[in-house]
Amino acid sequence: TMPVCATSAKDAILHRPSSPATVIHEPDAGVSKTRVSVLIIGGGPHALAALSALHESSFAFGQFTSDNAFQRRVGFKNLQKIGMVGIIDPNEGFCEGWNKRFASLEIEHLRSPALAHPLAFEPMALVNFALREGREGELLAAPFVSSKLADEGFSMQDPRLYSLPSTALFRDFCASLEARLPHEWYRGYATRVAKDGDSGEYMVSYECEGVEHCVVAEAVIFATGPTGPPIVPSPFLPFMGRLLGQQSSARVTHTAEL
């Protein structure tokens, strides 16, 4: 069964009437319809980062001395937290596909440093999580990363920010964010997005196990990662098999197939 979504405050999102509109066709009778303030399509690390940003209280930066200034700069009407956020993704939870591919490839540590994580407004969040959990040993020191970032102008006081987190640590950190950030999860594939020119709302259709559902949102975020056909070096094209619609047996596997 799909979760029931709470109705969000109408004033949570700034409408943008200049955005192109599509004539909305109501879903067929019997199609379940729920409502959220913001709908995120996708359930990977980018989607988790978007959810984190939407609930980030530090949006009220010091330079915003009034609600009007905040609205012009950030886009929300006021400094209050946003309403309900919904997620559409075919998996059961955040980063499930990401975790499966890392496991398939037996990747033990991320190649990005510990400062790169979905809680973008708190650079130390992943390091602090490791310390709280007694897992500092899973932060792999990487002198090359430190020197590379320093060459590019990054200056971090804590050297652990340059370390490479273990895949397990990053997975558990993301799971902790998922557990504490309010959201509603809708399992399925998004099939259609349309905007009502009168109300400014978006109607997003998605399908789960052959059943059509619909979510109405005041704003939609696409966090689906790269789109379009995969970019494959020409020498490997004859060996890619079904990913590119070829009938030959695949000898090279793309990560999208894992």
PDB file of C-alpha atoms in Angstrom:
ATOM      1  CA  THR A   1       0.000   0.000   0.000  1.00  0.00           C
ATOM      2  CA  MET A   2       1.144   3.525  -0.747  1.00  0.00           C
ATOM      3  CA  PRO A   3       1.527   6.068   2.085  1.00  0.00           C
ATOM      4  CA  VAL A   4      -1.079   8.764   2.562  1.00  0.00           C
ATOM      5  CA  CYS A   5       0.362  12.221   2.105  1.00  0.00           C
ATOM      6  CA  ALA A   6      -0.468  15.146   4.374  1.00  0.00           C
ATOM      7  CA  THR A   7      -1.868  18.322   2.799  1.00  0.00           C
ATOM      8  CA  SER A   8       0.728  21.096   2.732  1.00  0.00           C
ATOM      9  CA  ALA A   9       0.361  24.811   3.401  1.00  0.00           C
ATOM     10  CA  LYS A  10      -0.493  26.620   0.163  1.00  0.00           C
ATOM     11  CA  ASP A  11       1.834  29.497   0.880  1.00  0.00           C
ATOM     12  CA  ALA A  12       4.929  27.344   1.401  1.00  0.00           C
ATOM     13  CA  ILE A  13       6.217  27.766  -2.159  1.00  0.00           C
ATOM     14  CA  LEU A  14       6.575  30.834  -4.326  1.00  0.00           C
ATOM     15  CA  HIS A  15       4.575  30.321  -7.527  1.00  0.00           C
ATOM     16  CA  ARG A  16       6.335  31.262 -10.730  1.00  0.00           C
ATOM     17  CA  PRO A  17       3.632  32.166 -13.298  1.00  0.00           C
ATOM     18  CA  SER A  18       6.237  32.645 -16.038  1.00  0.00           C
ATOM     19  CA  SER A  19       6.893  28.899 -16.042  1.00  0.00           C
ATOM     20  CA  PRO A  20       5.383  27.129 -19.093  1.00  0.00           C
ATOM     21  CA  ALA A  21       2.017  25.535 -18.493  1.00  0.00           C
ATOM     22  CA  THR A  22       0.404  22.411 -19.880  1.00  0.00           C
ATOM     23  CA  VAL A  23      -3.303  21.673 -20.070  1.00  0.00           C
ATOM     24  CA  ILE A  24      -3.892  19.144 -17.321  1.00  0.00           C
ATOM     25  CA  HIS A  25      -6.040  16.131 -17.971  1.00  0.00           C
ATOM     26  CA  GLU A  26      -7.527  14.760 -14.789  1.00  0.00           C
ATOM     27  CA  PRO A  27      -6.500  11.175 -14.016  1.00  0.00           C
ATOM     28  CA  ASP A  28      -9.007   8.421 -14.601  1.00  0.00           C
ATOM     29  CA  ALA A  29     -11.645   7.844 -11.978  1.00  0.00           C
ATOM     30  CA  GLY A  30     -10.338   5.678  -9.185  1.00  0.00           C
ATOM     31  CA  VAL A  31      -6.741   6.863  -9.521  1.00  0.00           C
ATOM     32  CA  SER A  32      -5.424   7.772  -6.077  1.00  0.00           C
ATOM     33  CA  LYS A  33      -4.382  11.405  -5.749  1.00  0.00           C
ATOM     34  CA  THR A  34      -2.327  12.951  -2.941  1.00  0.00           C
ATOM     35  CA  ARG A  35      -0.917  16.412  -2.367  1.00  0.00           C
ATOM     36  CA  VAL A  36       2.484  17.711  -1.253  1.00  0.00           C
ATOM     37  CA  SER A  37       4.295  21.036  -1.190  1.00  0.00           C
ATOM     38  CA  VAL A  38       7.308  19.805  -3.157  1.00  0.00           C
ATOM     39  CA  LEU A  39       7.739  16.568  -5.093  1.00  0.00           C
ATOM     40  CA  ILE A  40      11.204  15.162  -5.812  1.00  0.00           C
ATOM     41  CA  ILE A  41      11.469  12.691  -8.680  1.00  0.00           C
ATOM     42  CA  GLY A  42      14.382  10.377  -7.948  1.00  0.00           C
ATOM     43  CA  GLY A  43      15.715   8.711  -4.815  1.00  0.00           C
ATOM     44  CA  GLY A  44      19.505   8.837  -5.056  1.00  0.00           C
ATOM     45  CA  PRO A  45      22.056  11.024  -3.250  1.00  0.00           C
ATOM     46  CA  HIS A  46      20.985  14.101  -5.252  1.00  0.00           C
ATOM     47  CA  ALA A  47      17.382  13.645  -4.144  1.00  0.00           C
ATOM     48  CA  LEU A  48      18.478  13.237  -0.533  1.00  0.00           C
ATOM     49  CA  ALA A  49      20.537  16.425  -0.821  1.00  0.00           C
ATOM     50  CA  ALA A  50      17.498  18.256  -2.199  1.00  0.00           C
ATOM     51  CA  LEU A  51      15.335  16.996   0.674  1.00  0.00           C
ATOM     52  CA  SER A  52      17.987  18.083   3.154  1.00  0.00           C
ATOM     53  CA  ALA A  53      18.201  21.546   1.610  1.00  0.00           C
ATOM     54  CA  LEU A  54      14.425  21.992   1.669  1.00  0.00           C
ATOM     55  CA  HIS A  55      14.339  21.308   5.407  1.00  0.00           C
ATOM     56  CA  GLU A  56      17.482  23.311   6.161  1.00  0.00           C
ATOM     57  CA  SER A  57      16.753  25.887   8.871  1.00  0.00           C
ATOM     58  CA  SER A  58      19.905  27.831   8.038  1.00  0.00           C
ATOM     59  CA  PHE A  59      18.178  29.174   4.948  1.00  0.00           C
ATOM     60  CA  ALA A  60      17.722  32.245   7.181  1.00  0.00           C
ATOM     61  CA  PHE A  61      21.189  33.577   6.434  1.00  0.00           C
ATOM     62  CA  GLY A  62      22.212  36.738   8.231  1.00  0.00           C
ATOM     63  CA  GLN A  63      22.104  38.918   5.126  1.00  0.00           C
ATOM     64  CA  PHE A  64      18.337  38.512   4.840  1.00  0.00           C
ATOM     65  CA  THR A  65      16.900  41.305   6.967  1.00  0.00           C
ATOM     66  CA  SER A  66      13.317  40.916   5.793  1.00  0.00           C
ATOM     67  CA  ASP A  67      10.929  38.360   4.313  1.00  0.00           C
ATOM     68  CA  ASN A  68      10.928  40.269   1.014  1.00  0.00           C
ATOM     69  CA  ALA A  69      14.712  40.052   0.712  1.00  0.00           C
ATOM     70  CA  PHE A  70      14.565  36.348   1.545  1.00  0.00           C
ATOM     71  CA  GLN A  71      11.903  35.735  -1.101  1.00  0.00           C
ATOM     72  CA  ARG A  72      13.843  37.535  -3.829  1.00  0.00           C
ATOM     73  CA  ARG A  73      17.061  35.657  -3.087  1.00  0.00           C
ATOM     74  CA  VAL A  74      15.871  32.168  -2.137  1.00  0.00           C
ATOM     75  CA  GLY A  75      12.437  31.850  -3.699  1.00  0.00           C
ATOM     76  CA  PHE A  76      10.331  30.908  -0.685  1.00  0.00           C
ATOM     77  CA  LYS A  77       7.739  33.330   0.628  1.00  0.00           C
ATOM     78  CA  ASN A  78       8.932  33.338   4.225  1.00  0.00           C
ATOM     79  CA  LEU A  79      11.530  31.967   6.603  1.00  0.00           C
ATOM     80  CA  GLN A  80       9.307  29.163   7.869  1.00  0.00           C
ATOM     81  CA  LYS A  81      10.086  25.553   7.112  1.00  0.00           C
ATOM     82  CA  ILE A  82       8.615  24.074   3.981  1.00  0.00           C
ATOM     83  CA  GLY A  83       5.561  21.790   4.034  1.00  0.00           C
ATOM     84  CA  MET A  84       5.407  18.111   3.159  1.00  0.00           C
ATOM     85  CA  VAL A  85       7.935  16.808   0.620  1.00  0.00           C
ATOM     86  CA  GLY A  86       7.180  13.731  -1.455  1.00  0.00           C
ATOM     87  CA  ILE A  87       9.603  11.387  -3.221  1.00  0.00           C
ATOM     88  CA  ILE A  88       8.860   9.233  -6.282  1.00  0.00           C
ATOM     89  CA  ASP A  89      11.347   6.431  -6.932  1.00  0.00           C
ATOM     90  CA  PRO A  90      11.042   2.757  -7.945  1.00  0.00           C
ATOM     91  CA  ASN A  91      13.125   1.584  -4.982  1.00  0.00           C
ATOM     92  CA  GLU A  92      12.091   1.152  -1.354  1.00  0.00           C
ATOM     93  CA  GLY A  93      14.226   3.972   0.044  1.00  0.00           C
ATOM     94  CA  PHE A  94      16.958   6.511  -0.607  1.00  0.00           C
ATOM     95  CA  CYS A  95      20.165   5.427  -2.364  1.00  0.00           C
ATOM     96  CA  GLU A  96      19.029   1.816  -2.787  1.00  0.00           C
ATOM     97  CA  GLY A  97      20.225   1.638  -6.401  1.00  0.00           C
ATOM     98  CA  TRP A  98      23.428   3.501  -5.466  1.00  0.00           C
ATOM     99  CA  ASN A  99      24.152   0.998  -2.675  1.00  0.00           C
ATOM    100  CA  LYS A 100      23.473  -2.013  -4.909  1.00  0.00           C
ATOM    101  CA  ARG A 101      25.883  -0.780  -7.579  1.00  0.00           C
ATOM    102  CA  PHE A 102      28.607  -0.061  -5.025  1.00  0.00           C
ATOM    103  CA  ALA A 103      28.152  -3.562  -3.605  1.00  0.00           C
ATOM    104  CA  SER A 104      28.265  -5.134  -7.079  1.00  0.00           C
ATOM    105  CA  LEU A 105      31.513  -3.342  -7.885  1.00  0.00           C
ATOM    106  CA  GLU A 106      32.946  -4.078  -4.413  1.00  0.00           C
ATOM    107  CA  ILE A 107      33.831  -0.425  -3.829  1.00  0.00           C
ATOM    108  CA  GLU A 108      34.969  -0.103  -0.224  1.00  0.00           C
ATOM    109  CA  HIS A 109      35.629   3.658  -0.057  1.00  0.00           C
ATOM    110  CA  LEU A 110      34.174   6.639  -1.862  1.00  0.00           C
ATOM    111  CA  ARG A 111      36.457   8.553  -4.173  1.00  0.00           C
ATOM    112  CA  SER A 112      35.033  11.878  -2.932  1.00  0.00           C
ATOM    113  CA  PRO A 113      36.180  13.364   0.398  1.00  0.00           C
ATOM    114  CA  ALA A 114      34.116  13.384   3.585  1.00  0.00           C
ATOM    115  CA  LEU A 115      32.984  16.969   2.998  1.00  0.00           C
ATOM    116  CA  ALA A 116      30.955  15.823  -0.027  1.00  0.00           C
ATOM    117  CA  HIS A 117      27.657  14.462   1.260  1.00  0.00           C
ATOM    118  CA  PRO A 118      23.916  15.242   1.052  1.00  0.00           C
ATOM    119  CA  LEU A 119      23.880  17.560   4.095  1.00  0.00           C
ATOM    120  CA  ALA A 120      25.538  20.352   2.147  1.00  0.00           C
ATOM    121  CA  PHE A 121      24.971  23.105   4.714  1.00  0.00           C
ATOM    122  CA  GLU A 122      26.995  21.214   7.355  1.00  0.00           C
ATOM    123  CA  PRO A 123      30.409  20.240   5.922  1.00  0.00           C
ATOM    124  CA  MET A 124      31.400  18.387   9.129  1.00  0.00           C
ATOM    125  CA  ALA A 125      28.198  16.323   9.300  1.00  0.00           C
ATOM    126  CA  LEU A 126      29.652  13.080   7.949  1.00  0.00           C
ATOM    127  CA  VAL A 127      32.805  13.376  10.067  1.00  0.00           C
ATOM    128  CA  ASN A 128      30.724  14.136  13.147  1.00  0.00           C
ATOM    129  CA  PHE A 129      28.535  11.112  12.406  1.00  0.00           C
ATOM    130  CA  ALA A 130      31.638   8.911  12.272  1.00  0.00           C
ATOM    131  CA  LEU A 131      32.822  10.298  15.607  1.00  0.00           C
ATOM    132  CA  ARG A 132      29.447   9.802  17.302  1.00  0.00           C
ATOM    133  CA  GLU A 133      29.252   6.231  16.059  1.00  0.00           C
ATOM    134  CA  GLY A 134      32.849   5.401  17.004  1.00  0.00           C
ATOM    135  CA  ARG A 135      33.754   4.819  13.364  1.00  0.00           C
ATOM    136  CA  GLU A 136      36.523   7.352  12.775  1.00  0.00           C
ATOM    137  CA  GLY A 137      38.649   4.463  11.534  1.00  0.00           C
ATOM    138  CA  GLU A 138      36.431   4.319   8.425  1.00  0.00           C
ATOM    139  CA  LEU A 139      37.724   7.718   7.304  1.00  0.00           C
ATOM    140  CA  LEU A 140      40.641   6.822   5.069  1.00  0.00           C
ATOM    141  CA  ALA A 141      43.427   9.397   5.013  1.00  0.00           C
ATOM    142  CA  ALA A 142      44.146  10.451   1.446  1.00  0.00           C
ATOM    143  CA  PRO A 143      47.104  12.861   1.157  1.00  0.00           C
ATOM    144  CA  PHE A 144      46.654  13.184  -2.602  1.00  0.00           C
ATOM    145  CA  VAL A 145      43.062  14.371  -2.150  1.00  0.00           C
ATOM    146  CA  SER A 146      44.189  16.920   0.445  1.00  0.00           C
ATOM    147  CA  SER A 147      46.874  18.363  -1.810  1.00  0.00           C
ATOM    148  CA  LYS A 148      44.565  18.346  -4.844  1.00  0.00           C
ATOM    149  CA  LEU A 149      41.813  20.254  -3.042  1.00  0.00           C
ATOM    150  CA  ALA A 150      44.354  22.668  -1.595  1.00  0.00           C
ATOM    151  CA  ASP A 151      45.644  23.376  -5.111  1.00  0.00           C
ATOM    152  CA  GLU A 152      42.084  24.166  -6.186  1.00  0.00           C
ATOM    153  CA  GLY A 153      41.654  26.733  -3.432  1.00  0.00           C
ATOM    154  CA  PHE A 154      39.870  24.690  -0.772  1.00  0.00           C
ATOM    155  CA  SER A 155      40.937  25.434   2.777  1.00  0.00           C
ATOM    156  CA  MET A 156      39.556  23.201   5.518  1.00  0.00           C
ATOM    157  CA  GLN A 157      40.634  23.382   9.142  1.00  0.00           C
ATOM    158  CA  ASP A 158      39.921  19.753   9.984  1.00  0.00           C
ATOM    159  CA  PRO A 159      42.056  17.361   7.888  1.00  0.00           C
ATOM    160  CA  ARG A 160      39.413  14.647   8.320  1.00  0.00           C
ATOM    161  CA  LEU A 161      37.260  16.548   5.840  1.00  0.00           C
ATOM    162  CA  TYR A 162      39.722  15.441   3.160  1.00  0.00           C
ATOM    163  CA  SER A 163      39.520  11.761   4.127  1.00  0.00           C
ATOM    164  CA  LEU A 164      37.644   9.188   2.068  1.00  0.00           C
ATOM    165  CA  PRO A 165      34.665   7.662   3.922  1.00  0.00           C
ATOM    166  CA  SER A 166      33.981   3.961   3.696  1.00  0.00           C
ATOM    167  CA  THR A 167      31.017   2.948   1.599  1.00  0.00           C
ATOM    168  CA  ALA A 168      29.345   1.501   4.707  1.00  0.00           C
ATOM    169  CA  LEU A 169      29.821   4.745   6.641  1.00  0.00           C
ATOM    170  CA  PHE A 170      28.371   6.849   3.833  1.00  0.00           C
ATOM    171  CA  ARG A 171      25.448   4.434   3.455  1.00  0.00           C
ATOM    172  CA  ASP A 172      24.616   4.569   7.163  1.00  0.00           C
ATOM    173  CA  PHE A 173      24.983   8.350   7.250  1.00  0.00           C
ATOM    174  CA  CYS A 174      22.501   8.685   4.388  1.00  0.00           C
ATOM    175  CA  ALA A 175      20.143   6.269   6.164  1.00  0.00           C
ATOM    176  CA  SER A 176      20.291   8.461   9.275  1.00  0.00           C
ATOM    177  CA  LEU A 177      19.308  11.501   7.203  1.00  0.00           C
ATOM    178  CA  GLU A 178      16.447   9.591   5.617  1.00  0.00           C
ATOM    179  CA  ALA A 179      15.179   8.608   9.058  1.00  0.00           C
ATOM    180  CA  ARG A 180      15.077  12.144  10.468  1.00  0.00           C
ATOM    181  CA  LEU A 181      14.087  14.296   7.476  1.00  0.00           C
ATOM    182  CA  PRO A 182      10.281  14.463   7.051  1.00  0.00           C
ATOM    183  CA  HIS A 183       9.052  13.127   3.723  1.00  0.00           C
ATOM    184  CA  GLU A 184       6.540  10.797   2.089  1.00  0.00           C
ATOM    185  CA  TRP A 185       7.811   7.989  -0.152  1.00  0.00           C
ATOM    186  CA  TYR A 186       5.894   6.956  -3.270  1.00  0.00           C
ATOM    187  CA  ARG A 187       7.348   3.834  -4.846  1.00  0.00           C
ATOM    188  CA  GLY A 188       7.032   3.775  -8.614  1.00  0.00           C
ATOM    189  CA  TYR A 189       8.106   5.299 -11.915  1.00  0.00           C
ATOM    190  CA  ALA A 190       7.097   8.861 -12.795  1.00  0.00           C
ATOM    191  CA  THR A 191       5.366   8.754 -16.187  1.00  0.00           C
ATOM    192  CA  ARG A 192       4.009  12.271 -16.739  1.00  0.00           C
ATOM    193  CA  VAL A 193       4.432  15.799 -15.389  1.00  0.00           C
ATOM    194  CA  ALA A 194       2.039  18.600 -16.316  1.00  0.00           C
ATOM    195  CA  LYS A 195       1.447  22.106 -14.978  1.00  0.00           C
ATOM    196  CA  ASP A 196      -1.929  23.760 -14.509  1.00  0.00           C
ATOM    197  CA  GLY A 197      -1.757  27.220 -16.041  1.00  0.00           C
ATOM    198  CA  ASP A 198      -4.446  28.547 -13.692  1.00  0.00           C
ATOM    199  CA  SER A 199      -3.341  27.268 -10.293  1.00  0.00           C
ATOM    200  CA  GLY A 200       0.370  26.855 -11.041  1.00  0.00           C
ATOM    201  CA  GLU A 201       0.273  23.368  -9.506  1.00  0.00           C
ATOM    202  CA  TYR A 202       1.923  20.316 -11.010  1.00  0.00           C
ATOM    203  CA  MET A 203       0.183  16.985 -11.523  1.00  0.00           C
ATOM    204  CA  VAL A 204       2.641  14.100 -11.595  1.00  0.00           C
ATOM    205  CA  SER A 205       1.501  10.635 -12.625  1.00  0.00           C
ATOM    206  CA  TYR A 206       3.459   7.587 -11.548  1.00  0.00           C
ATOM    207  CA  GLU A 207       3.009   3.854 -11.880  1.00  0.00           C
ATOM    208  CA  CYS A 208       3.689   1.112  -9.363  1.00  0.00           C
ATOM    209  CA  GLU A 209       3.114  -2.559 -10.196  1.00  0.00           C
ATOM    210  CA  GLY A 210       0.775  -1.640 -13.026  1.00  0.00           C
ATOM    211  CA  VAL A 211      -1.371   0.705 -10.927  1.00  0.00           C
ATOM    212  CA  GLU A 212      -1.518   4.425 -11.750  1.00  0.00           C
ATOM    213  CA  HIS A 213      -1.258   7.041  -9.006  1.00  0.00           C
ATOM    214  CA  CYS A 214      -1.110  10.830  -9.011  1.00  0.00           C
ATOM    215  CA  VAL A 215       0.595  13.451  -6.824  1.00  0.00           C
ATOM    216  CA  VAL A 216      -0.283  17.148  -6.937  1.00  0.00           C
ATOM    217  CA  ALA A 217       2.587  19.453  -5.962  1.00  0.00           C
ATOM    218  CA  GLU A 218       3.323  23.149  -5.852  1.00  0.00           C
ATOM    219  CA  ALA A 219       6.879  22.543  -7.107  1.00  0.00           C
ATOM    220  CA  VAL A 220       8.731  19.606  -8.696  1.00  0.00           C
ATOM    221  CA  ILE A 221      12.448  18.798  -8.485  1.00  0.00           C
ATOM    222  CA  PHE A 222      14.034  16.397 -10.967  1.00  0.00           C
ATOM    223  CA  ALA A 223      16.861  14.463  -9.286  1.00  0.00           C
ATOM    224  CA  THR A 224      17.154  11.651 -11.791  1.00  0.00           C
ATOM    225  CA  GLY A 225      20.840  11.904 -12.597  1.00  0.00           C
ATOM    226  CA  PRO A 226      22.154  11.765 -16.178  1.00  0.00           C
ATOM    227  CA  THR A 227      19.489  11.318 -18.838  1.00  0.00           C
ATOM    228  CA  GLY A 228      19.667  10.076 -22.392  1.00  0.00           C
ATOM    229  CA  PRO A 229      21.735   7.232 -23.860  1.00  0.00           C
ATOM    230  CA  PRO A 230      24.977   6.282 -22.097  1.00  0.00           C
ATOM    231  CA  ILE A 231      28.226   7.672 -23.482  1.00  0.00           C
ATOM    232  CA  VAL A 232      30.353   4.691 -24.463  1.00  0.00           C
ATOM    233  CA  PRO A 233      33.815   4.828 -26.116  1.00  0.00           C
ATOM    234  CA  SER A 234      33.457   3.614 -29.712  1.00  0.00           C
ATOM    235  CA  PRO A 235      35.783   0.569 -29.320  1.00  0.00           C
ATOM    236  CA  PHE A 236      33.389  -0.854 -26.714  1.00  0.00           C
ATOM    237  CA  LEU A 237      30.165  -0.312 -28.649  1.00  0.00           C
ATOM    238  CA  PRO A 238      30.105  -3.786 -30.280  1.00  0.00           C
ATOM    239  CA  PHE A 239      30.283  -5.411 -26.848  1.00  0.00           C
ATOM    240  CA  MET A 240      27.596  -3.466 -24.956  1.00  0.00           C
ATOM    241  CA  GLY A 241      24.668  -5.762 -25.744  1.00  0.00           C
ATOM    242  CA  ARG A 242      21.147  -4.965 -24.545  1.00  0.00           C
ATOM    243  CA  LEU A 243      21.915  -1.573 -22.998  1.00  0.00           C
ATOM    244  CA  LEU A 244      22.187  -0.102 -26.482  1.00  0.00           C
ATOM    245  CA  GLY A 245      19.483  -2.312 -27.964  1.00  0.00           C
ATOM    246  CA  GLN A 246      21.906  -4.698 -29.644  1.00  0.00           C
ATOM    247  CA  GLN A 247      21.247  -8.403 -30.023  1.00  0.00           C
ATOM    248  CA  SER A 248      24.852  -9.523 -29.501  1.00  0.00           C
ATOM    249  CA  SER A 249      25.843 -10.998 -26.164  1.00  0.00           C
ATOM    250  CA  ALA A 250      27.235  -8.354 -23.835  1.00  0.00           C
ATOM    251  CA  ARG A 251      30.871  -8.626 -22.820  1.00  0.00           C
ATOM    252  CA  VAL A 252      30.999  -5.149 -21.251  1.00  0.00           C
ATOM    253  CA  THR A 253      28.530  -4.166 -18.519  1.00  0.00           C
ATOM    254  CA  HIS A 254      27.493  -0.593 -17.818  1.00  0.00           C
ATOM    255  CA  THR A 255      26.870   0.398 -14.190  1.00  0.00           C
ATOM    256  CA  ALA A 256      23.285   1.247 -15.135  1.00  0.00           C
ATOM    257  CA  GLU A 257      22.728  -2.499 -15.657  1.00  0.00           C
ATOM    258  CA  LEU A 258      23.910  -3.513 -12.179  1.00  0.00           C
TER     259      LEU A 258
END
